PDB file of C-alpha atoms in Angstrom:
ATOM      1  CA  MET A   1     -19.052  22.769 -22.476  1.00  0.00           C
ATOM      2  CA  LYS A   2     -15.920  22.096 -24.899  1.00  0.00           C
ATOM      3  CA  THR A   3     -12.600  24.095 -23.857  1.00  0.00           C
ATOM      4  CA  GLU A   4     -11.067  26.104 -26.745  1.00  0.00           C
ATOM      5  CA  GLU A   5      -7.352  24.492 -26.957  1.00  0.00           C
ATOM      6  CA  LYS A   6      -6.322  21.138 -27.051  1.00  0.00           C
ATOM      7  CA  ILE A   7      -5.130  19.948 -23.757  1.00  0.00           C
ATOM      8  CA  SER A   8      -1.385  18.957 -23.323  1.00  0.00           C
ATOM      9  CA  PRO A   9      -0.398  15.436 -23.661  1.00  0.00           C
ATOM     10  CA  GLU A  10       1.486  15.887 -20.151  1.00  0.00           C
ATOM     11  CA  GLU A  11      -1.982  16.875 -18.576  1.00  0.00           C
ATOM     12  CA  VAL A  12      -3.688  14.040 -20.287  1.00  0.00           C
ATOM     13  CA  LYS A  13      -1.209  12.377 -18.457  1.00  0.00           C
ATOM     14  CA  ARG A  14      -2.030  13.792 -15.091  1.00  0.00           C
ATOM     15  CA  VAL A  15      -5.546  13.112 -14.968  1.00  0.00           C
ATOM     16  CA  LYS A  16      -5.405   9.755 -15.757  1.00  0.00           C
ATOM     17  CA  ALA A  17      -3.010   8.543 -13.289  1.00  0.00           C
ATOM     18  CA  LEU A  18      -6.328   9.999 -11.162  1.00  0.00           C
ATOM     19  CA  GLY A  19      -8.256   7.765 -13.078  1.00  0.00           C
ATOM     20  CA  CYS A  20      -9.809   9.838 -15.980  1.00  0.00           C
ATOM     21  CA  LEU A  21      -9.488   8.190 -19.218  1.00  0.00           C
ATOM     22  CA  LYS A  22      -9.783  10.670 -22.333  1.00  0.00           C
ATOM     23  CA  ASP A  23     -12.924   9.804 -24.964  1.00  0.00           C
ATOM     24  CA  LYS A  24     -11.191   9.451 -27.901  1.00  0.00           C
ATOM     25  CA  ARG A  25     -14.041  10.934 -29.623  1.00  0.00           C
ATOM     26  CA  TYR A  26     -13.709  13.918 -28.148  1.00  0.00           C
ATOM     27  CA  GLU A  27     -10.467  16.771 -27.640  1.00  0.00           C
ATOM     28  CA  ASP A  28     -11.869  17.378 -23.527  1.00  0.00           C
ATOM     29  CA  ILE A  29     -13.829  14.945 -22.414  1.00  0.00           C
ATOM     30  CA  PHE A  30     -13.370  11.818 -19.666  1.00  0.00           C
ATOM     31  CA  ASN A  31     -14.709   8.962 -18.414  1.00  0.00           C
ATOM     32  CA  VAL A  32     -13.524   8.620 -14.463  1.00  0.00           C
ATOM     33  CA  ARG A  33     -13.208   5.677 -12.935  1.00  0.00           C
ATOM     34  CA  VAL A  34     -14.700   5.802  -9.024  1.00  0.00           C
ATOM     35  CA  LEU A  35     -13.150   2.799  -7.144  1.00  0.00           C
ATOM     36  CA  THR A  36     -15.454  -0.096  -5.362  1.00  0.00           C
ATOM     37  CA  ARG A  37     -14.140  -1.849  -2.448  1.00  0.00           C
ATOM     38  CA  ASN A  38     -13.484  -5.264  -4.679  1.00  0.00           C
ATOM     39  CA  GLY A  39     -16.945  -4.769  -6.413  1.00  0.00           C
ATOM     40  CA  LYS A  40     -18.754  -3.538  -3.362  1.00  0.00           C
ATOM     41  CA  ILE A  41     -20.341  -0.205  -2.629  1.00  0.00           C
ATOM     42  CA  THR A  42     -23.090   0.984  -0.133  1.00  0.00           C
ATOM     43  CA  ALA A  43     -26.262   2.198  -1.311  1.00  0.00           C
ATOM     44  CA  GLN A  44     -25.383   5.660   0.093  1.00  0.00           C
ATOM     45  CA  GLN A  45     -22.293   5.489  -2.258  1.00  0.00           C
ATOM     46  CA  ALA A  46     -24.487   4.519  -5.340  1.00  0.00           C
ATOM     47  CA  ARG A  47     -26.836   7.674  -4.829  1.00  0.00           C
ATOM     48  CA  VAL A  48     -23.231   9.744  -4.365  1.00  0.00           C
ATOM     49  CA  ILE A  49     -22.480   7.771  -7.674  1.00  0.00           C
ATOM     50  CA  ALA A  50     -25.398   9.046  -9.424  1.00  0.00           C
ATOM     51  CA  GLU A  51     -25.530  11.967  -8.231  1.00  0.00           C
ATOM     52  CA  ALA A  52     -21.975  13.077  -9.323  1.00  0.00           C
ATOM     53  CA  SER A  53     -22.705  11.787 -12.466  1.00  0.00           C
ATOM     54  CA  ASP A  54     -25.790  13.739 -13.240  1.00  0.00           C
ATOM     55  CA  LYS A  55     -23.909  16.894 -11.963  1.00  0.00           C
ATOM     56  CA  PHE A  56     -20.674  16.901 -13.766  1.00  0.00           C
ATOM     57  CA  GLY A  57     -20.768  13.755 -16.672  1.00  0.00           C
ATOM     58  CA  SER A  58     -23.309  12.630 -19.180  1.00  0.00           C
ATOM     59  CA  GLY A  59     -25.854  10.756 -16.549  1.00  0.00           C
ATOM     60  CA  SER A  60     -24.278   7.202 -17.532  1.00  0.00           C
ATOM     61  CA  ILE A  61     -22.348   4.704 -15.538  1.00  0.00           C
ATOM     62  CA  THR A  62     -20.720   2.457 -16.647  1.00  0.00           C
ATOM     63  CA  MET A  63     -18.482  -1.222 -15.208  1.00  0.00           C
ATOM     64  CA  THR A  64     -15.341  -2.214 -15.474  1.00  0.00           C
ATOM     65  CA  THR A  65     -13.562  -5.510 -15.739  1.00  0.00           C
ATOM     66  CA  ARG A  66     -11.932  -4.862 -12.578  1.00  0.00           C
ATOM     67  CA  LEU A  67     -15.251  -4.222 -10.688  1.00  0.00           C
ATOM     68  CA  THR A  68     -14.868   0.054 -10.621  1.00  0.00           C
ATOM     69  CA  GLN A  69     -17.393   2.482 -11.538  1.00  0.00           C
ATOM     70  CA  GLU A  70     -16.945   4.858 -14.653  1.00  0.00           C
ATOM     71  CA  ILE A  71     -18.668   8.076 -14.735  1.00  0.00           C
ATOM     72  CA  GLN A  72     -19.005   9.024 -18.325  1.00  0.00           C
ATOM     73  CA  GLY A  73     -18.773  12.162 -20.285  1.00  0.00           C
ATOM     74  CA  VAL A  74     -16.839  14.542 -17.841  1.00  0.00           C
ATOM     75  CA  PRO A  75     -16.179  17.043 -19.186  1.00  0.00           C
ATOM     76  CA  TYR A  76     -12.094  18.616 -18.311  1.00  0.00           C
ATOM     77  CA  ASP A  77     -13.411  21.687 -16.943  1.00  0.00           C
ATOM     78  CA  LYS A  78     -15.309  19.991 -14.481  1.00  0.00           C
ATOM     79  CA  LEU A  79     -12.825  17.342 -12.736  1.00  0.00           C
ATOM     80  CA  GLU A  80     -11.498  19.012  -9.918  1.00  0.00           C
ATOM     81  CA  ALA A  81     -15.028  19.519  -9.127  1.00  0.00           C
ATOM     82  CA  LEU A  82     -15.969  15.982  -9.556  1.00  0.00           C
ATOM     83  CA  PHE A  83     -13.152  14.809  -7.225  1.00  0.00           C
ATOM     84  CA  ALA A  84     -13.853  17.241  -4.750  1.00  0.00           C
ATOM     85  CA  PHE A  85     -17.308  15.774  -4.448  1.00  0.00           C
ATOM     86  CA  LEU A  86     -16.566  12.483  -4.444  1.00  0.00           C
ATOM     87  CA  LYS A  87     -13.890  13.650  -1.944  1.00  0.00           C
ATOM     88  CA  GLU A  88     -16.485  14.739   0.530  1.00  0.00           C
ATOM     89  CA  ASN A  89     -18.203  11.773   0.072  1.00  0.00           C
ATOM     90  CA  GLY A  90     -15.724   9.434   0.744  1.00  0.00           C
ATOM     91  CA  LEU A  91     -14.851   8.197  -2.511  1.00  0.00           C
ATOM     92  CA  LYS A  92     -12.049   7.940  -4.146  1.00  0.00           C
ATOM     93  CA  THR A  93     -10.651   7.594  -8.022  1.00  0.00           C
ATOM     94  CA  GLY A  94      -8.271   5.604  -9.759  1.00  0.00           C
ATOM     95  CA  GLY A  95      -7.688   2.378 -11.493  1.00  0.00           C
ATOM     96  CA  THR A  96      -5.406   3.035 -13.595  1.00  0.00           C
ATOM     97  CA  GLY A  97      -1.437   3.020 -14.519  1.00  0.00           C
ATOM     98  CA  ALA A  98       1.930   0.587 -13.892  1.00  0.00           C
ATOM     99  CA  LYS A  99       1.016  -0.513 -10.439  1.00  0.00           C
ATOM    100  CA  VAL A 100      -0.995  -2.725  -8.265  1.00  0.00           C
ATOM    101  CA  ARG A 101      -4.447  -2.094  -9.679  1.00  0.00           C
ATOM    102  CA  PRO A 102      -7.594  -1.921  -7.657  1.00  0.00           C
ATOM    103  CA  VAL A 103      -8.215  -6.434  -6.204  1.00  0.00           C
ATOM    104  CA  VAL A 104     -11.142  -7.998  -7.407  1.00  0.00           C
ATOM    105  CA  SER A 105     -13.279 -10.602  -5.714  1.00  0.00           C
ATOM    106  CA  CYS A 106     -16.164 -12.666  -6.230  1.00  0.00           C
ATOM    107  CA  LYS A 107     -18.649 -12.954  -4.035  1.00  0.00           C
ATOM    108  CA  GLY A 108     -17.068 -16.393  -1.987  1.00  0.00           C
ATOM    109  CA  THR A 109     -18.128 -14.925   1.467  1.00  0.00           C
ATOM    110  CA  THR A 110     -21.949 -15.603   1.261  1.00  0.00           C
ATOM    111  CA  CYS A 111     -21.980 -17.794  -1.897  1.00  0.00           C
ATOM    112  CA  GLN A 112     -22.616 -21.437  -1.228  1.00  0.00           C
ATOM    113  CA  TYR A 113     -19.632 -22.602  -2.652  1.00  0.00           C
ATOM    114  CA  GLY A 114     -17.436 -20.429  -1.782  1.00  0.00           C
ATOM    115  CA  LEU A 115     -14.293 -22.118   0.734  1.00  0.00           C
ATOM    116  CA  LEU A 116     -13.095 -18.564   2.314  1.00  0.00           C
ATOM    117  CA  ASP A 117     -14.401 -15.154   3.194  1.00  0.00           C
ATOM    118  CA  THR A 118     -13.070 -13.641  -0.200  1.00  0.00           C
ATOM    119  CA  TYR A 119     -14.495 -10.023   1.087  1.00  0.00           C
ATOM    120  CA  ASP A 120     -12.009  -9.914   4.147  1.00  0.00           C
ATOM    121  CA  LEU A 121      -8.822 -11.170   1.795  1.00  0.00           C
ATOM    122  CA  SER A 122      -9.773  -8.889  -0.531  1.00  0.00           C
ATOM    123  CA  GLU A 123     -10.399  -5.811   1.669  1.00  0.00           C
ATOM    124  CA  LYS A 124      -6.660  -6.536   3.366  1.00  0.00           C
ATOM    125  CA  ILE A 125      -5.425  -7.127   0.106  1.00  0.00           C
ATOM    126  CA  HIS A 126      -6.195  -3.892  -1.123  1.00  0.00           C
ATOM    127  CA  GLU A 127      -4.913  -1.897   1.767  1.00  0.00           C
ATOM    128  CA  ARG A 128      -2.311  -3.178   2.155  1.00  0.00           C
ATOM    129  CA  PHE A 129      -1.107  -3.132  -1.101  1.00  0.00           C
ATOM    130  CA  TYR A 130      -3.208  -1.531  -3.551  1.00  0.00           C
ATOM    131  CA  GLU A 131      -3.238   1.147  -0.946  1.00  0.00           C
ATOM    132  CA  GLY A 132      -0.271   0.781   0.439  1.00  0.00           C
ATOM    133  CA  TYR A 133       1.762   0.548  -2.609  1.00  0.00           C
ATOM    134  CA  HIS A 134      -0.160   3.376  -4.567  1.00  0.00           C
ATOM    135  CA  ASP A 135       2.807   5.715  -5.312  1.00  0.00           C
ATOM    136  CA  MET A 136       5.119   2.401  -6.056  1.00  0.00           C
ATOM    137  CA  LYS A 137       5.980   2.254  -9.999  1.00  0.00           C
ATOM    138  CA  LEU A 138       5.847  -0.892 -11.833  1.00  0.00           C
ATOM    139  CA  PRO A 139       7.273  -2.321 -14.836  1.00  0.00           C
ATOM    140  CA  HIS A 140       3.607  -2.934 -15.877  1.00  0.00           C
ATOM    141  CA  LYS A 141       0.163  -2.856 -14.011  1.00  0.00           C
ATOM    142  CA  PHE A 142      -0.148  -5.907 -11.573  1.00  0.00           C
ATOM    143  CA  LYS A 143      -3.873  -7.734 -10.896  1.00  0.00           C
ATOM    144  CA  ILE A 144      -5.007  -9.470  -7.771  1.00  0.00           C
ATOM    145  CA  ALA A 145      -7.875 -11.292  -8.121  1.00  0.00           C
ATOM    146  CA  VAL A 146      -9.901 -13.518  -5.145  1.00  0.00           C
ATOM    147  CA  GLY A 147     -11.687 -16.520  -5.772  1.00  0.00           C
ATOM    148  CA  GLY A 148     -13.297 -18.322  -3.088  1.00  0.00           C
ATOM    149  CA  CYS A 149     -13.600 -21.956  -4.256  1.00  0.00           C
ATOM    150  CA  PRO A 150     -12.257 -23.623  -8.176  1.00  0.00           C
ATOM    151  CA  ASN A 151     -15.642 -22.410  -9.719  1.00  0.00           C
ATOM    152  CA  ASN A 152     -13.176 -19.411 -11.209  1.00  0.00           C
ATOM    153  CA  CYS A 153     -16.003 -16.886 -11.232  1.00  0.00           C
ATOM    154  CA  VAL A 154     -13.501 -14.249 -10.825  1.00  0.00           C
ATOM    155  CA  LYS A 155     -10.905 -15.719 -13.086  1.00  0.00           C
ATOM    156  CA  PRO A 156      -8.226 -15.647 -10.593  1.00  0.00           C
ATOM    157  CA  ASP A 157      -5.873 -18.017 -13.514  1.00  0.00           C
ATOM    158  CA  LEU A 158      -6.255 -14.540 -15.620  1.00  0.00           C
ATOM    159  CA  ASN A 159      -4.345 -12.395 -13.175  1.00  0.00           C
ATOM    160  CA  ASP A 160      -1.384 -11.865 -12.778  1.00  0.00           C
ATOM    161  CA  LEU A 161      -1.772 -13.120  -9.904  1.00  0.00           C
ATOM    162  CA  GLY A 162      -4.931 -15.101  -8.216  1.00  0.00           C
ATOM    163  CA  ILE A 163      -6.138 -16.719  -5.335  1.00  0.00           C
ATOM    164  CA  VAL A 164      -8.378 -19.692  -4.961  1.00  0.00           C
ATOM    165  CA  GLY A 165     -10.128 -21.437  -1.973  1.00  0.00           C
ATOM    166  CA  GLN A 166      -9.071 -24.779  -1.107  1.00  0.00           C
ATOM    167  CA  ARG A 167     -10.958 -27.549   0.895  1.00  0.00           C
ATOM    168  CA  ILE A 168      -8.705 -30.469   0.666  1.00  0.00           C
ATOM    169  CA  PRO A 169     -10.226 -34.027   1.351  1.00  0.00           C
ATOM    170  CA  MET A 170      -8.702 -36.200   4.158  1.00  0.00           C
ATOM    171  CA  VAL A 171     -10.460 -39.699   3.711  1.00  0.00           C
ATOM    172  CA  ASP A 172     -10.938 -41.637   6.379  1.00  0.00           C
ATOM    173  CA  TYR A 173     -10.544 -45.487   5.201  1.00  0.00           C
ATOM    174  CA  SER A 174     -11.551 -47.101   8.460  1.00  0.00           C
ATOM    175  CA  LYS A 175     -15.421 -45.715   7.684  1.00  0.00           C
ATOM    176  CA  CYS A 176     -15.103 -46.115   4.156  1.00  0.00           C
ATOM    177  CA  ARG A 177     -17.819 -49.552   3.752  1.00  0.00           C
ATOM    178  CA  GLY A 178     -17.393 -49.775  -0.010  1.00  0.00           C
ATOM    179  CA  CYS A 179     -20.730 -49.048  -0.690  1.00  0.00           C
ATOM    180  CA  LYS A 180     -21.856 -50.346  -4.425  1.00  0.00           C
ATOM    181  CA  VAL A 181     -23.685 -46.481  -4.953  1.00  0.00           C
ATOM    182  CA  CYS A 182     -20.656 -44.310  -3.132  1.00  0.00           C
ATOM    183  CA  GLN A 183     -22.177 -41.164  -2.534  1.00  0.00           C
ATOM    184  CA  VAL A 184     -19.169 -39.337  -2.769  1.00  0.00           C
ATOM    185  CA  GLU A 185     -18.364 -40.796  -6.400  1.00  0.00           C
ATOM    186  CA  LYS A 186     -21.709 -39.703  -7.369  1.00  0.00           C
ATOM    187  CA  ASN A 187     -21.827 -35.989  -6.703  1.00  0.00           C
ATOM    188  CA  CYS A 188     -17.933 -35.520  -7.085  1.00  0.00           C
ATOM    189  CA  PRO A 189     -18.469 -32.956 -10.047  1.00  0.00           C
ATOM    190  CA  ILE A 190     -15.277 -33.336 -11.592  1.00  0.00           C
ATOM    191  CA  LYS A 191     -15.527 -37.121 -11.003  1.00  0.00           C
ATOM    192  CA  VAL A 192     -12.383 -37.673  -9.521  1.00  0.00           C
ATOM    193  CA  ALA A 193     -13.622 -39.421  -6.929  1.00  0.00           C
ATOM    194  CA  LYS A 194     -13.831 -43.248  -7.739  1.00  0.00           C
ATOM    195  CA  MET A 195     -14.084 -46.784  -5.991  1.00  0.00           C
ATOM    196  CA  VAL A 196     -11.049 -48.984  -6.087  1.00  0.00           C
ATOM    197  CA  ASP A 197     -10.939 -52.084  -4.468  1.00  0.00           C
ATOM    198  CA  GLY A 198     -13.759 -51.602  -2.718  1.00  0.00           C
ATOM    199  CA  LYS A 199     -12.999 -48.177  -0.677  1.00  0.00           C
ATOM    200  CA  VAL A 200     -13.002 -44.707  -2.049  1.00  0.00           C
ATOM    201  CA  SER A 201     -10.528 -43.264  -3.771  1.00  0.00           C
ATOM    202  CA  ILE A 202      -9.275 -39.401  -4.556  1.00  0.00           C
ATOM    203  CA  ASP A 203      -6.639 -38.608  -6.791  1.00  0.00           C
ATOM    204  CA  PRO A 204      -4.273 -35.992  -5.230  1.00  0.00           C
ATOM    205  CA  ASN A 205      -3.361 -34.577  -8.495  1.00  0.00           C
ATOM    206  CA  ALA A 206      -7.007 -34.525 -10.502  1.00  0.00           C
ATOM    207  CA  CYS A 207      -8.455 -33.385  -7.354  1.00  0.00           C
ATOM    208  CA  ASN A 208      -9.653 -29.608  -7.471  1.00  0.00           C
ATOM    209  CA  ASN A 209      -9.977 -29.551  -3.768  1.00  0.00           C
ATOM    210  CA  CYS A 210     -13.743 -27.794  -4.178  1.00  0.00           C
ATOM    211  CA  GLY A 211     -15.083 -29.570  -0.992  1.00  0.00           C
ATOM    212  CA  ARG A 212     -18.465 -30.856  -2.750  1.00  0.00           C
ATOM    213  CA  CYS A 213     -17.474 -34.467  -0.656  1.00  0.00           C
ATOM    214  CA  LYS A 214     -17.892 -32.801   2.323  1.00  0.00           C
ATOM    215  CA  GLY A 215     -20.714 -34.677   4.199  1.00  0.00           C
ATOM    216  CA  ARG A 216     -21.498 -37.295   1.281  1.00  0.00           C
ATOM    217  CA  CYS A 217     -20.290 -40.293   2.742  1.00  0.00           C
ATOM    218  CA  PRO A 218     -23.049 -41.859   5.520  1.00  0.00           C
ATOM    219  CA  PHE A 219     -20.627 -43.257   7.000  1.00  0.00           C
ATOM    220  CA  GLY A 220     -18.541 -40.400   7.450  1.00  0.00           C
ATOM    221  CA  ALA A 221     -15.368 -41.212   5.536  1.00  0.00           C
ATOM    222  CA  LEU A 222     -15.433 -37.815   4.575  1.00  0.00           C
ATOM    223  CA  GLU A 223     -15.685 -35.534   7.064  1.00  0.00           C
ATOM    224  CA  GLU A 224     -12.015 -34.440   7.545  1.00  0.00           C
ATOM    225  CA  TYR A 225     -10.227 -31.631   5.502  1.00  0.00           C
ATOM    226  CA  GLN A 226      -7.786 -29.289   5.314  1.00  0.00           C
ATOM    227  CA  ASN A 227      -8.729 -25.648   4.391  1.00  0.00           C
ATOM    228  CA  GLY A 228      -6.548 -23.623   2.405  1.00  0.00           C
ATOM    229  CA  TYR A 229      -5.217 -21.316  -1.076  1.00  0.00           C
ATOM    230  CA  LYS A 230      -3.945 -22.121  -4.169  1.00  0.00           C
ATOM    231  CA  ILE A 231      -1.967 -19.227  -5.049  1.00  0.00           C
ATOM    232  CA  LEU A 232      -1.700 -18.729  -9.430  1.00  0.00           C
ATOM    233  CA  ILE A 233       0.632 -16.823 -11.032  1.00  0.00           C
ATOM    234  CA  GLY A 234       1.582 -14.766 -14.266  1.00  0.00           C
ATOM    235  CA  GLY A 235      -2.141 -15.305 -15.702  1.00  0.00           C
ATOM    236  CA  ARG A 236      -2.971 -12.344 -18.034  1.00  0.00           C
ATOM    237  CA  TRP A 237      -5.851 -11.320 -20.523  1.00  0.00           C
ATOM    238  CA  GLY A 238      -6.006  -9.448 -23.629  1.00  0.00           C
ATOM    239  CA  LYS A 239      -4.385  -9.250 -26.583  1.00  0.00           C
ATOM    240  CA  LYS A 240      -2.163 -12.330 -25.443  1.00  0.00           C
ATOM    241  CA  VAL A 241      -3.739 -14.216 -22.909  1.00  0.00           C
ATOM    242  CA  ALA A 242      -1.604 -16.706 -20.532  1.00  0.00           C
ATOM    243  CA  HIS A 243      -3.408 -19.257 -17.757  1.00  0.00           C
ATOM    244  CA  GLY A 244      -1.337 -18.762 -14.610  1.00  0.00           C
ATOM    245  CA  ILE A 245       0.330 -21.515 -13.144  1.00  0.00           C
ATOM    246  CA  PRO A 246      -0.198 -22.515  -9.269  1.00  0.00           C
ATOM    247  CA  LEU A 247       2.654 -22.422  -6.816  1.00  0.00           C
ATOM    248  CA  THR A 248       3.945 -25.798  -5.990  1.00  0.00           C
ATOM    249  CA  LYS A 249       1.832 -25.136  -1.983  1.00  0.00           C
ATOM    250  CA  ILE A 250      -0.895 -25.189  -0.771  1.00  0.00           C
ATOM    251  CA  PHE A 251      -0.880 -22.459   1.648  1.00  0.00           C
ATOM    252  CA  THR A 252      -2.878 -22.632   5.063  1.00  0.00           C
ATOM    253  CA  SER A 253      -2.670 -19.376   6.397  1.00  0.00           C
ATOM    254  CA  GLU A 254      -3.668 -15.951   5.376  1.00  0.00           C
ATOM    255  CA  ASP A 255      -0.173 -14.176   6.827  1.00  0.00           C
ATOM    256  CA  GLU A 256       1.616 -17.136   3.983  1.00  0.00           C
ATOM    257  CA  VAL A 257      -0.686 -15.282   1.244  1.00  0.00           C
ATOM    258  CA  MET A 258       0.072 -11.923   2.107  1.00  0.00           C
ATOM    259  CA  ASP A 259       3.778 -12.675   2.295  1.00  0.00           C
ATOM    260  CA  VAL A 260       3.333 -14.143  -0.983  1.00  0.00           C
ATOM    261  CA  ILE A 261       1.719 -11.515  -2.616  1.00  0.00           C
ATOM    262  CA  GLU A 262       4.039  -9.077  -1.276  1.00  0.00           C
ATOM    263  CA  LYS A 263       7.315 -10.791  -2.659  1.00  0.00           C
ATOM    264  CA  ALA A 264       5.559 -10.960  -5.833  1.00  0.00           C
ATOM    265  CA  ILE A 265       5.217  -7.566  -6.304  1.00  0.00           C
ATOM    266  CA  LEU A 266       8.583  -6.775  -5.316  1.00  0.00           C
ATOM    267  CA  LEU A 267      10.213  -9.648  -7.787  1.00  0.00           C
ATOM    268  CA  PHE A 268       7.987  -7.824 -10.810  1.00  0.00           C
ATOM    269  CA  ARG A 269       9.522  -3.961  -9.666  1.00  0.00           C
ATOM    270  CA  ASP A 270      12.928  -5.866  -9.065  1.00  0.00           C
ATOM    271  CA  GLU A 271      13.629  -8.278 -12.078  1.00  0.00           C
ATOM    272  CA  GLY A 272      10.188  -7.703 -14.369  1.00  0.00           C
ATOM    273  CA  ILE A 273      11.510  -5.094 -18.318  1.00  0.00           C
ATOM    274  CA  SER A 274       9.629  -1.780 -18.246  1.00  0.00           C
ATOM    275  CA  GLY A 275       6.537  -2.704 -20.588  1.00  0.00           C
ATOM    276  CA  GLU A 276       6.061  -6.347 -19.975  1.00  0.00           C
ATOM    277  CA  ARG A 277       3.493  -8.268 -17.848  1.00  0.00           C
ATOM    278  CA  PHE A 278       4.329 -10.347 -15.291  1.00  0.00           C
ATOM    279  CA  ALA A 279       3.719 -13.343 -16.655  1.00  0.00           C
ATOM    280  CA  ASP A 280       6.033 -12.399 -19.473  1.00  0.00           C
ATOM    281  CA  THR A 281       8.580 -11.771 -16.572  1.00  0.00           C
ATOM    282  CA  VAL A 282       7.402 -15.296 -15.387  1.00  0.00           C
ATOM    283  CA  ALA A 283       7.823 -16.935 -18.652  1.00  0.00           C
ATOM    284  CA  ARG A 284      11.623 -15.141 -19.194  1.00  0.00           C
ATOM    285  CA  LEU A 285      12.939 -16.198 -15.591  1.00  0.00           C
ATOM    286  CA  GLY A 286      11.405 -19.493 -15.807  1.00  0.00           C
ATOM    287  CA  PHE A 287       8.404 -20.622 -13.496  1.00  0.00           C
ATOM    288  CA  ASP A 288      10.876 -22.910 -11.362  1.00  0.00           C
ATOM    289  CA  TYR A 289      12.951 -20.166 -10.156  1.00  0.00           C
ATOM    290  CA  VAL A 290      10.047 -17.289  -9.712  1.00  0.00           C
ATOM    291  CA  ASN A 291       8.394 -20.465  -7.550  1.00  0.00           C
ATOM    292  CA  GLU A 292      11.157 -20.786  -5.359  1.00  0.00           C
ATOM    293  CA  LYS A 293      11.927 -17.523  -4.470  1.00  0.00           C
ATOM    294  CA  LEU A 294       8.501 -16.907  -3.883  1.00  0.00           C
ATOM    295  CA  LEU A 295       7.994 -19.701  -1.731  1.00  0.00           C
ATOM    296  CA  SER A 296      11.869 -19.884   0.059  1.00  0.00           C
ATOM    297  CA  GLY A 297      13.914 -16.909  -1.934  1.00  0.00           C
ATOM    298  CA  SER A 298      15.193 -13.867   0.191  1.00  0.00           C
ATOM    299  CA  ILE A 299      14.156 -10.420  -1.239  1.00  0.00           C
ATOM    300  CA  ASP A 300      15.667  -7.581  -0.115  1.00  0.00           C
ATOM    301  CA  LYS A 301      12.224  -5.419   0.586  1.00  0.00           C
ATOM    302  CA  ASP A 302      14.096  -1.840   1.153  1.00  0.00           C
ATOM    303  CA  ALA A 303      16.412  -2.162  -1.629  1.00  0.00           C
ATOM    304  CA  ILE A 304      14.152  -2.888  -4.275  1.00  0.00           C
ATOM    305  CA  LEU A 305      11.597   0.100  -3.084  1.00  0.00           C
ATOM    306  CA  HIS A 306      13.959   2.725  -3.360  1.00  0.00           C
ATOM    307  CA  LYS A 307      15.073   1.703  -7.123  1.00  0.00           C
ATOM    308  CA  THR A 308      13.771   3.865  -9.930  1.00  0.00           C
ATOM    309  CA  VAL A 309      11.188   2.133 -11.734  1.00  0.00           C
ATOM    310  CA  LYS A 310       9.954   3.000 -15.480  1.00  0.00           C
ATOM    311  CA  GLY A 311       6.405   1.989 -15.951  1.00  0.00           C
ATOM    312  CA  GLY A 312       5.008   0.475 -18.941  1.00  0.00           C
ATOM    313  CA  ALA A 313       1.368   0.521 -18.577  1.00  0.00           C
ATOM    314  CA  THR A 314      -0.787   2.486 -21.485  1.00  0.00           C
ATOM    315  CA  CYS A 315      -4.537   2.123 -20.081  1.00  0.00           C
TER     316      CYS A 315
END
């Protein structure tokens, strides 16, 4: 049922902050984003969302690119009832505004190529930075993606900050027998492993650290690896695409990753300009400056959190 009076811009802005995007075709119809845990919901939550769509919306549900579920066609006068129904069943709406957005991850935890527990890491990032920083305004939205391996299925390089699982090969040359048909070379998916002067050689600058060579040598020349995380900053898709640039260090602990994420968010809040994406901030300040700041610079967290920042996100 349509409302008689036009909804004020202030009210449209208020409900938008709660995850309700106005349907451009109507004065009083909204599409409401229901948060998932990085793309995961339980069977019971799926039933609740379906029931909510039937009760309060058009009966149609879509998925967003951030892996939230969007209940279509909810009249303005049913929004509060929808919020209450979802809350009773342990679900929340959101995912809009100039702030840290819901984290996305691939299925690296279960995928044969996954090099890290993407579900666990993305859950921790979600709790600490999406929920923990939920009321903190940024110059623009800030998107984070966790990829389990260099296949980049979840496109970490097109997010403001992307994480990619790494498995760095450590060749034991004493076990390499210089086979005429080297199984490591044969099975390297990006053709980086080569036989050079009778020994297998892997260029560290060309290797993407996918770990697919592990166990391929029948004599055990590639059994040892260093597991880690690559972090890329300044990616973005949309009208103006930017590919994230990897920081000049492979991180070997989860604590380091969480520390860098926090530094990146705080740096963006402190030195970003309202309306610019993090990619633009990195370009304006210079990658070398941002890289150094995130790896070894000091950031005054308390002062930054108390700054007044005007957000510039329009969706």
